[in-house]
Tab-separated table of C-alpha atoms and ligand atoms in Angstrom:
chain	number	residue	atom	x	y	z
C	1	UNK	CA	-10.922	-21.296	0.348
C	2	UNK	CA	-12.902	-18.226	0.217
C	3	UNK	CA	-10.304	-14.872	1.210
C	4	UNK	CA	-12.529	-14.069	4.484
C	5	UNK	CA	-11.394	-17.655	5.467
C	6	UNK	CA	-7.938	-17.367	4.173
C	7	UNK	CA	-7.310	-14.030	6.303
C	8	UNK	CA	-8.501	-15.760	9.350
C	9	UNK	CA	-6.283	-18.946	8.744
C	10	UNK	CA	-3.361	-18.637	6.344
C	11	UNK	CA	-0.635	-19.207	8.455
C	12	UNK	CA	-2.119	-19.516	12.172
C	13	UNK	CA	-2.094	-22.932	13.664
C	14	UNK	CA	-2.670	-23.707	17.759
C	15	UNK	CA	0.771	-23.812	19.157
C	16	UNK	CA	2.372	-27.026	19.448
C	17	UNK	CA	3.822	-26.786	22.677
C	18	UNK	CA	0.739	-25.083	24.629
C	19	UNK	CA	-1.880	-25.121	22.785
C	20	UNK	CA	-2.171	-21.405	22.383
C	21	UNK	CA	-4.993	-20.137	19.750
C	22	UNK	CA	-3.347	-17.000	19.555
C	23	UNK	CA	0.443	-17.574	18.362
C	24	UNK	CA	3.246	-16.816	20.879
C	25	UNK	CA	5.561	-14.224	20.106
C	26	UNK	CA	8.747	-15.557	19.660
C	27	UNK	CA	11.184	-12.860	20.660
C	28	UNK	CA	14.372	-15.283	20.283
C	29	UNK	CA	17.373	-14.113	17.872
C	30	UNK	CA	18.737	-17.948	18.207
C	31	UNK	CA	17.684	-21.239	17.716
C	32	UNK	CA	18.987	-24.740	19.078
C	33	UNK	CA	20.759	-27.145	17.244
C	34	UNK	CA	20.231	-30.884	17.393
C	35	UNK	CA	22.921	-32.779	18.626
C	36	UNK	CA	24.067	-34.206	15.139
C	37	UNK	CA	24.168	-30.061	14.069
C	38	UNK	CA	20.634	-29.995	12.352
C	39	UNK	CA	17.585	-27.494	12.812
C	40	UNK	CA	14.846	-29.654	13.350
C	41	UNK	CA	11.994	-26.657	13.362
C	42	UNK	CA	14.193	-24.776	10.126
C	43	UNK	CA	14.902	-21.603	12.234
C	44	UNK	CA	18.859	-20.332	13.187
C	45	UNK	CA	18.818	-17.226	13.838
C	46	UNK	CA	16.225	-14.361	13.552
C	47	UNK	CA	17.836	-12.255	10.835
C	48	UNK	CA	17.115	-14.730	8.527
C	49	UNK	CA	13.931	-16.389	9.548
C	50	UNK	CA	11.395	-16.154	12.404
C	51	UNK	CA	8.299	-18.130	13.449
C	52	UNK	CA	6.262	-14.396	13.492
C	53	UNK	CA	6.982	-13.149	10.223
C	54	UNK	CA	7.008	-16.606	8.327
C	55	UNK	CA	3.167	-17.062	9.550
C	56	UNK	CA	3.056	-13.513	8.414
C	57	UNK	CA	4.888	-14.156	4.943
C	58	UNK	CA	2.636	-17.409	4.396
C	59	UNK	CA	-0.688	-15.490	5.355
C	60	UNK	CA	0.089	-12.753	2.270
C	61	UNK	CA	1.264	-14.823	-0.095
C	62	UNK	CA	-2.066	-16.658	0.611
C	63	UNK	CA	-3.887	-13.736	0.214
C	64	UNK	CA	-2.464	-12.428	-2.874
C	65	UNK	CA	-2.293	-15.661	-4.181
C	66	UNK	CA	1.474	-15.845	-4.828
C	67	UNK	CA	4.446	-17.854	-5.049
C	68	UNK	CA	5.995	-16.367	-1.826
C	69	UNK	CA	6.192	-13.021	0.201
C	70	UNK	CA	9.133	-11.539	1.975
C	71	UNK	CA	7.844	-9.159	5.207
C	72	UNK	CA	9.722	-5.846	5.739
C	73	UNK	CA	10.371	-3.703	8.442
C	74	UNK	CA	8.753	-0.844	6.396
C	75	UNK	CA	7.148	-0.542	2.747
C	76	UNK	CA	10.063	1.813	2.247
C	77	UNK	CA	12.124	-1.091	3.099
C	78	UNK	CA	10.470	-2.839	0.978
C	79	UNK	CA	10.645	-0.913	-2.048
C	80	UNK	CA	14.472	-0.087	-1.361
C	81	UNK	CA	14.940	-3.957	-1.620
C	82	UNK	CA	13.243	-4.331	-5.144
C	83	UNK	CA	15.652	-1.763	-6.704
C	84	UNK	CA	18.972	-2.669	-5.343
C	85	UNK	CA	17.962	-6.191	-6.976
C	86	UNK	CA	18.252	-4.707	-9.919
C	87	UNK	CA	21.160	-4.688	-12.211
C	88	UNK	CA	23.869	-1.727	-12.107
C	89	UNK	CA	22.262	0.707	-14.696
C	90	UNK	CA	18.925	-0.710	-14.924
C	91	UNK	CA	16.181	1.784	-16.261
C	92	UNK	CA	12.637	1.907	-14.123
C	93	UNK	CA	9.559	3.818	-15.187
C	94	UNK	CA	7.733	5.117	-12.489
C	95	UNK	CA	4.379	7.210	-12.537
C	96	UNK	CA	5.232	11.147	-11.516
C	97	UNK	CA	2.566	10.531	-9.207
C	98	UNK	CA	4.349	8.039	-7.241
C	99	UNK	CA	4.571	7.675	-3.751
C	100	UNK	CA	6.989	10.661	-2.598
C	101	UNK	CA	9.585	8.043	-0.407
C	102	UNK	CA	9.629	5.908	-3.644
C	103	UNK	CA	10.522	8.672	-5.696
C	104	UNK	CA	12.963	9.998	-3.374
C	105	UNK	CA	14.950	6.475	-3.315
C	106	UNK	CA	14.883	6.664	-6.890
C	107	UNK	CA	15.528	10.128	-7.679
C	108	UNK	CA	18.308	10.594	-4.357
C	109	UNK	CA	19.659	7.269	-3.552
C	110	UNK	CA	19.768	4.978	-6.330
C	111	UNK	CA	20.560	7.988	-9.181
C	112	UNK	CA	23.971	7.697	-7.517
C	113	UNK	CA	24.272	4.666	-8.440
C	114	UNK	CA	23.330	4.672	-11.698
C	115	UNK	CA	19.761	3.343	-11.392
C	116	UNK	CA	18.352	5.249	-14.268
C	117	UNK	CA	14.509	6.324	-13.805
C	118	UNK	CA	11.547	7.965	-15.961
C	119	UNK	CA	8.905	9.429	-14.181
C	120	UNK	CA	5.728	9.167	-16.521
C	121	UNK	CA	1.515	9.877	-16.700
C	122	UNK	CA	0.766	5.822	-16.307
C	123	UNK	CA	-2.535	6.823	-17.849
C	124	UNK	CA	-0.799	7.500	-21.217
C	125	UNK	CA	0.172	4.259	-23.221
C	126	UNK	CA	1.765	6.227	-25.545
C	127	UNK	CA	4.107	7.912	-23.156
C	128	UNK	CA	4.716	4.606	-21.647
C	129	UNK	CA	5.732	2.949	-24.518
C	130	UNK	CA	8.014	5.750	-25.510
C	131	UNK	CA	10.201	5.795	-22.275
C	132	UNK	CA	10.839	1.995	-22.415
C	133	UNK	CA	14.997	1.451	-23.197
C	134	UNK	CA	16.590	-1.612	-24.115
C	135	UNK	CA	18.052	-1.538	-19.956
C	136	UNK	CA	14.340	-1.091	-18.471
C	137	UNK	CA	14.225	-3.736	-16.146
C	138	UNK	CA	11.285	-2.613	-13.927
C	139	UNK	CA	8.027	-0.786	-14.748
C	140	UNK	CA	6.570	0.692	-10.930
C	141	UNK	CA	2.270	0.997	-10.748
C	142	UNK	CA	0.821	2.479	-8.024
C	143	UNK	CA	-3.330	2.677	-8.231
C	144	UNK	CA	-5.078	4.144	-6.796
C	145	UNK	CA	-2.368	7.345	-6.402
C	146	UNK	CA	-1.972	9.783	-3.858
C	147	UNK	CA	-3.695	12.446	-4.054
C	148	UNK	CA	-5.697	12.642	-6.813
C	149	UNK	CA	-6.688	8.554	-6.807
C	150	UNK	CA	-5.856	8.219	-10.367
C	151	UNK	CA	-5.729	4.843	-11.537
C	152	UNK	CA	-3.573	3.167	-13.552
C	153	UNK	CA	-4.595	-0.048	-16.210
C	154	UNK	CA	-2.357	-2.466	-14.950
C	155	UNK	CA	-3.243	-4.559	-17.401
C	156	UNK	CA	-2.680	-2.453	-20.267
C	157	UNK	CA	0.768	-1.364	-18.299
C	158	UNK	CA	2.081	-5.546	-17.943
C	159	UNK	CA	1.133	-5.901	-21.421
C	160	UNK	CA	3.896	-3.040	-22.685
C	161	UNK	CA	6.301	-3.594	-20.294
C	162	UNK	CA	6.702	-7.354	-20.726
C	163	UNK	CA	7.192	-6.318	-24.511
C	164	UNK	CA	9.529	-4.644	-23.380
C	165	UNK	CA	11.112	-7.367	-21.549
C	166	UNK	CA	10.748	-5.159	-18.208
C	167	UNK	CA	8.878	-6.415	-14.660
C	168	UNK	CA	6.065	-4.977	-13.123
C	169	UNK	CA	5.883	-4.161	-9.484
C	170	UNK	CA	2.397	-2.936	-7.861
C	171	UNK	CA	2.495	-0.841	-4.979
C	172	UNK	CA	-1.230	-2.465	-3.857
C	173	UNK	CA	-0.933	-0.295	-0.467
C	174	UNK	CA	-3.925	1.528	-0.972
C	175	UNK	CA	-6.172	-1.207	-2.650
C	176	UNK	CA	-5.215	-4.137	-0.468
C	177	UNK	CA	-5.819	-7.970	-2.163
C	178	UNK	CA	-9.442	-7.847	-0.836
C	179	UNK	CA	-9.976	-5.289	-3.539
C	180	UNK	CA	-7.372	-5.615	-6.443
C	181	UNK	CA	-5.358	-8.645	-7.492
C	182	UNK	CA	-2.548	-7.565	-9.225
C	183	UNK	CA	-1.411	-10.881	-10.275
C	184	UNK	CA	-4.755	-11.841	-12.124
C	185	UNK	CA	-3.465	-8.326	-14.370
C	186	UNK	CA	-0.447	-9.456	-15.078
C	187	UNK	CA	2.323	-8.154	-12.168
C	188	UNK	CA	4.990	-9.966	-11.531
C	189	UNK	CA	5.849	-8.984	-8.039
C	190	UNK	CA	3.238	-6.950	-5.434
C	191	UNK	CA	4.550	-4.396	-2.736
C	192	UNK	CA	2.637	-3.146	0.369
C	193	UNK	CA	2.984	-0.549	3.574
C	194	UNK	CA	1.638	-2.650	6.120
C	195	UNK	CA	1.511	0.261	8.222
C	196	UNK	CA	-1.658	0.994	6.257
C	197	UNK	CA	-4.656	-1.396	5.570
C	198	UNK	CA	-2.799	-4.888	6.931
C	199	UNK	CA	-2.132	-3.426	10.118
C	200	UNK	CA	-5.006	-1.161	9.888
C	201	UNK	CA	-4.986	0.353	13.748
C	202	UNK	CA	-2.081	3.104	13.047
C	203	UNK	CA	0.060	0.962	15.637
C	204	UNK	CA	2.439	-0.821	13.847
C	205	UNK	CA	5.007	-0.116	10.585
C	206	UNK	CA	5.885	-2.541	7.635
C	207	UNK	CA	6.481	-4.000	4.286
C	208	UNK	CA	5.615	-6.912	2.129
C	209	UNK	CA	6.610	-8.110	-0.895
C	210	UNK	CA	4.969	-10.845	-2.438
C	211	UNK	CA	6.182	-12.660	-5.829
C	212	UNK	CA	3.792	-14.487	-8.670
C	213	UNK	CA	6.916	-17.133	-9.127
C	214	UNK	CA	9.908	-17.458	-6.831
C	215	UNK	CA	12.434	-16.876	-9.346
C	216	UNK	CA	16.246	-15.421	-9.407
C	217	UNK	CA	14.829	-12.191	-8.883
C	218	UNK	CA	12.928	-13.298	-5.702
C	219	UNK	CA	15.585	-14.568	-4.395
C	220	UNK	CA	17.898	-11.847	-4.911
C	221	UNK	CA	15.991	-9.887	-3.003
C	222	UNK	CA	15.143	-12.575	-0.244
C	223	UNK	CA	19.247	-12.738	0.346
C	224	UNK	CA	19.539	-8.860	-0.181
C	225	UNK	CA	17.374	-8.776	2.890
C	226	UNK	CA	18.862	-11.109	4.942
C	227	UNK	CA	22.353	-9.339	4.485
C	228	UNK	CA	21.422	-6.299	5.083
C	229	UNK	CA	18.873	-6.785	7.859
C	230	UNK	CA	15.711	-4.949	6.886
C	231	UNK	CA	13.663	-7.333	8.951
C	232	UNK	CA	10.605	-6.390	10.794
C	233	UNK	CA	10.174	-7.790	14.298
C	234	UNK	CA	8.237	-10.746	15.586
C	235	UNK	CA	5.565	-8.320	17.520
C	236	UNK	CA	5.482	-6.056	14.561
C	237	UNK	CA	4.810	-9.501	12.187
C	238	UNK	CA	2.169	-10.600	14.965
C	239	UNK	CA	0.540	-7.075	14.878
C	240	UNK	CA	0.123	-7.148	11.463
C	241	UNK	CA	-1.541	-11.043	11.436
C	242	UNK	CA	-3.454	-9.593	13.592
C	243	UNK	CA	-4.752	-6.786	11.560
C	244	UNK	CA	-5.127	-8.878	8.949
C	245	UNK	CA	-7.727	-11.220	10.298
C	246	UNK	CA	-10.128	-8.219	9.913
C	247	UNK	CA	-9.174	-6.754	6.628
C	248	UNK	CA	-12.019	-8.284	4.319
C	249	UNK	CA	-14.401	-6.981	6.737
C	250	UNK	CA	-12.614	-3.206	7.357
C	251	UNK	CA	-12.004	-2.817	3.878
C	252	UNK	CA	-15.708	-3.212	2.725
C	253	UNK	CA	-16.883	-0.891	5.460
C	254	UNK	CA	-13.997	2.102	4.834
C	255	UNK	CA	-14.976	1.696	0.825
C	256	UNK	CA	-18.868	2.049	2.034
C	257	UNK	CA	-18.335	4.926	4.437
C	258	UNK	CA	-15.656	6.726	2.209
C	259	UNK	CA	-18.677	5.907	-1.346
C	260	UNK	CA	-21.310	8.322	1.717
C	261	UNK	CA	-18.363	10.586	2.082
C	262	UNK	CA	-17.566	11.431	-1.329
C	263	UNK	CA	-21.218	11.914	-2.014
C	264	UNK	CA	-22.020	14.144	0.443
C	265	UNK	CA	-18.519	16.343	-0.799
C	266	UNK	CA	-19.378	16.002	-4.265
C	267	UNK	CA	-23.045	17.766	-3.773
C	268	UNK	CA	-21.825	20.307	-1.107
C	269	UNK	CA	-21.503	23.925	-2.309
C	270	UNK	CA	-18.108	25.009	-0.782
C	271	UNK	CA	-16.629	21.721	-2.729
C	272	UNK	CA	-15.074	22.592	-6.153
C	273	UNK	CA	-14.021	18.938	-6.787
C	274	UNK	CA	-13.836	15.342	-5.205
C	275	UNK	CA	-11.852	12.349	-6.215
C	276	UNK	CA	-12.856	9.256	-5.610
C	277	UNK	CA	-12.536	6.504	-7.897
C	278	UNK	CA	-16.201	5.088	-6.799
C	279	UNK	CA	-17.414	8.552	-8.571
C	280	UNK	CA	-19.000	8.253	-12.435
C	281	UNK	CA	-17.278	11.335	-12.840
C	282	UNK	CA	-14.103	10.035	-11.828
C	283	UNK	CA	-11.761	9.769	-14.953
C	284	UNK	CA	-10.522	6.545	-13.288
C	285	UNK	CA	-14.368	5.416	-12.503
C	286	UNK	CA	-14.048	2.514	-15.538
C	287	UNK	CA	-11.246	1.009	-15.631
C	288	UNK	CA	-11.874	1.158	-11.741
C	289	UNK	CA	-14.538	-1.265	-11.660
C	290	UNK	CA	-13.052	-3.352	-14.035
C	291	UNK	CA	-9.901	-4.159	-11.981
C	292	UNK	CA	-10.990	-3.402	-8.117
C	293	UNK	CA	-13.754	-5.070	-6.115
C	294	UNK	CA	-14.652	-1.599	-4.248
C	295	UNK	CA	-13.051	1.529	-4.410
C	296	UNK	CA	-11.487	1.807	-1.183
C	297	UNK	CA	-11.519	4.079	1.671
C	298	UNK	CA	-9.546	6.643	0.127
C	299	UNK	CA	-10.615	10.257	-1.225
C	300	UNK	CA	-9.486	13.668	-2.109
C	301	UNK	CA	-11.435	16.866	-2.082
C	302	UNK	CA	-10.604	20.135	-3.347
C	303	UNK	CA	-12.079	23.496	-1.337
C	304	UNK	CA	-14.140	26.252	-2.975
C	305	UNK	CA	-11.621	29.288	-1.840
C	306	UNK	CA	-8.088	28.275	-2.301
C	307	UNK	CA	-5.869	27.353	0.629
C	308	UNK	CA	-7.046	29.459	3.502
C	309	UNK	CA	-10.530	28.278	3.364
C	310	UNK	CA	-9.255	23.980	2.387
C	311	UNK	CA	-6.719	24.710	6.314
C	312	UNK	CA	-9.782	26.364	7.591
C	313	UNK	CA	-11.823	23.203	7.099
C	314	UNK	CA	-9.242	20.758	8.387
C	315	UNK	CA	-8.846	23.667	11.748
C	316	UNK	CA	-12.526	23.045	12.382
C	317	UNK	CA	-13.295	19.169	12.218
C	318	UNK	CA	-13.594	17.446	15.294
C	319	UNK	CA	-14.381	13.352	14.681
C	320	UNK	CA	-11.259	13.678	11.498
C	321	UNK	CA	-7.703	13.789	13.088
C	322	UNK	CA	-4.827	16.166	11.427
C	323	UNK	CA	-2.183	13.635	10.350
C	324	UNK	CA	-1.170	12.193	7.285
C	325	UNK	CA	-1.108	8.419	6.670
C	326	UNK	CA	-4.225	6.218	6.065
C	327	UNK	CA	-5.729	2.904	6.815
C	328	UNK	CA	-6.581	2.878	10.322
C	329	UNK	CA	-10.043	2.692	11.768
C	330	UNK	CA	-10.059	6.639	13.347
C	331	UNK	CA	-10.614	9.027	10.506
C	332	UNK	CA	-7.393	11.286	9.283
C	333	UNK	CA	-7.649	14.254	7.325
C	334	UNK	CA	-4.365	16.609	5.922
C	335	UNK	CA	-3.860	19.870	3.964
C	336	UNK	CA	-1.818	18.041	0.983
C	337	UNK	CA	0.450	21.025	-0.162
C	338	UNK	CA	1.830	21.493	3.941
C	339	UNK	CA	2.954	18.144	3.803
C	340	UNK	CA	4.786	18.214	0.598
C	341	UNK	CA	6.112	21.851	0.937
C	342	UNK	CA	7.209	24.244	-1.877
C	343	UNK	CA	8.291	21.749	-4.600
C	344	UNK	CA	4.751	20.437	-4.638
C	345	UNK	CA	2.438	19.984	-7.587
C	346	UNK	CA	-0.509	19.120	-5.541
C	347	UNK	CA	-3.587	21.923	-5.454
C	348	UNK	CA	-3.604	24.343	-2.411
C	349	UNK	CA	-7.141	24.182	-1.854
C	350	UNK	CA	-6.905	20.043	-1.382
C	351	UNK	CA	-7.794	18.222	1.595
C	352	UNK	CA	-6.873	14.211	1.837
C	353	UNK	CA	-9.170	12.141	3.399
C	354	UNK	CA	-9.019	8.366	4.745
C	355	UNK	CA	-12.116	7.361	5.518
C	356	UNK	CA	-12.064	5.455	8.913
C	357	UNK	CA	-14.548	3.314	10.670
C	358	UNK	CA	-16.928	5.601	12.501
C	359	UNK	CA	-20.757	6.096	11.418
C	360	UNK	CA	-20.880	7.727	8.465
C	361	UNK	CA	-23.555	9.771	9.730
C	362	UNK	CA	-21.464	10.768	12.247
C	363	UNK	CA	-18.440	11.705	9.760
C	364	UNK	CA	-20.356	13.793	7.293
C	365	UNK	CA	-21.846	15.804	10.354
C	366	UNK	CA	-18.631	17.068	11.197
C	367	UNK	CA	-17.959	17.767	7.980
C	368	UNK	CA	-20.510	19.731	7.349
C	369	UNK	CA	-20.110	21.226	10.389
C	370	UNK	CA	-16.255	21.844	9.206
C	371	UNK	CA	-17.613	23.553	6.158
C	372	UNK	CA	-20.075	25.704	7.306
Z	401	PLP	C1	2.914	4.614	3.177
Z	401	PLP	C2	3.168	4.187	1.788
Z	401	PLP	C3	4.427	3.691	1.395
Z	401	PLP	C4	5.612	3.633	2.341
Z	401	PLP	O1	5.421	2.748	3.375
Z	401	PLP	P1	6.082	2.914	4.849
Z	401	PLP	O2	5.536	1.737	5.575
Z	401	PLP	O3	5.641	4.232	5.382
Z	401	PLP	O4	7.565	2.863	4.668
Z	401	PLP	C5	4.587	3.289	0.083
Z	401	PLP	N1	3.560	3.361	-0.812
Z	401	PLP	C6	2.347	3.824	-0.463
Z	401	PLP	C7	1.270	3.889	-1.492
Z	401	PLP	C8	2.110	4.259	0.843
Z	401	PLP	O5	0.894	4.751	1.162
């Protein structure tokens, strides 16, 4: 079936006992056992499984046409869960644009324990090849990045790091399957914030891993998880079905809005520079439509007049709301460098931008409003 009918359907059935079109959230930690000490429906206990997040887990792995998926009570969680599956000393190679949280359990938490990372331009083959060890177990994509939306070949990247004998993990967060298939490229396991796209209404956090084969590694990190409890709970699972449902549809309609947004940046004269991987000038803008069905709802745009004039923008915009994250249907807009503080590499003059579901017309009014 078709992914619009997939999204609607993967995983939601009426409910047995009422007939319920909408599926009940079951808020029980415990199950009952049949008289001869059997589990007739498969659940025990909520830690381990729940009827909420396995129609969630089946509805992913659906969508990104995988073996299996394992939902998370965050994307951090998520991510924390791949690399303590790893072996004591493994080597990963991550991009040194990677998500900040990722690089922070890399660089803070797992460092300690002798998780060895490179942080690398993904871009550069040459580079990549160069940092892979005989240990490097795991090679981390993330594409489009934050902030600059640079994107990564990840079919170029599989191809070296299963040379290399290493994995390869997408963070598809800001893609989403409707728009990039990671497995069709040659990943081995795919990662998403929930909190983004999936849920897509800024009302709910999580994480989801989903696996091309369910394999030692898979499982390691299904048991890791149901040890140590990063589960998400049943109304966060349903929230995210819910979101779901929509996604085909949002996603085409933030990747059309945010296409009218960076055009009408791109040709203003107080912009020095947009990115937006839907942009010819993009460096991205190839291998971009090669691997992604749209571009997404996701831009970047740099103001003529350093810092003061790029907070002066984001002081003056009405329709935009000041707050970082992305992938809701309101409109968010953040001075980059503020959230990162001193340590950060990211241009003072930059503005992010996710590109919500309002009228475009209405969106590049108040920019230009903003900018005046
Ligand atoms: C938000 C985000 C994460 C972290 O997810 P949380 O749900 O906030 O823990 C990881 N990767 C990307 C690309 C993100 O945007």
């Amino acid at each position: 079936m078709k992914f619009e009918t997939r999204a609607v359907h993967a995983g939601r059935t009426a409910d047995p006992a009422t007939g319920a079109v909408a599926q009940p959230i079951y808020l029980s930690t415990t199950f009952e056992r049949e008289a001869d000490g059997s589990f007739p429906a498969g659940y025990v206990y909520s830690r381990s499984a729940n009827p909420n997040r396995a129609a969630l887990e089946t509805c992913m792995s659906s969508l990104e046409e995988g073996a299996s998926a394992i939902a998370f009570a965050s994307g951090s969680a998520a991510t924390m869960s791949v690399f303590q599956a790893l072996s004591p000393g493994a080597h990963v190679i991550a991009p040194e644009d990677v998500y900040y949280g990722t690089k922070l359990q890399l660089q803070d938490i797992f460092a300690r324990w002798g998780l060895q990372a490179s942080f690398i331009d993904m871009s550069d083959l040459e580079a990549l090849k160069a940092a892979c060890r005989p240990n490097t177990e795991l090679v981390w994509i993330e594409t489009p990045s934050n902030p600059l939306l640079k994107i990564t070949d990840i079919s170029a990247v599989a191809a070296i790091a299963h040379e290399a004998g290493a994995r390869v993990v997408v963070d598809n967060t800001w893609a989403t399957p409707l728009l990039q298939s990671p497995f069709e490229l040659g990943a081995d396991l795919i990662m998403h914030s929930s909190t983004k796209y999936l849920g897509g209404h800024s009302d709910v956090l999580g994480g989801v891993l989903v696996a091309k084969v369910e394999d030692d590694f898979t499982r390691s990190i299904r048991a890791l998880q149901g040890a140590g409890g990063a589960v998400p709970s049943p109304f966060d699972c349903w929230l995210v079905l819910r979101g779901i449902q929509t996604l085909p549809w949002r996603m085409r309609a933030h990747s059309d809005n945010a296409g009218r947004v960076a055009q009408f940046l791109q040709e203003h004269p107080r912009v020095e520079r947009v990115f937006y991987p839907g942009l010819p000038e993009h460096p991205g803008h190839e291998i971009a439509a090669g691997q992604m069905k749209g571009f997404g709802g996701m831009l970047s745009v740099q103001i003529t007049g350093g810092a003061d004039a790029a907070m002066s923008v984001a002081a003056r915009v009405q329709i935009f709301t000041r707050a970082t994250s992305l992938g809701g249907t309101e409109s968010l807009l953040e001075h980059r460098a503020s959230i990162e503080g001193p340590a950060s590499k990211t241009p003072p003059n930059l503005l992010r931008v996710s590109v919500g579901l309002e009228h475009a017309d209405d969106l590049i009014a108040d920019l230009e409003q903003a900018l005046r």
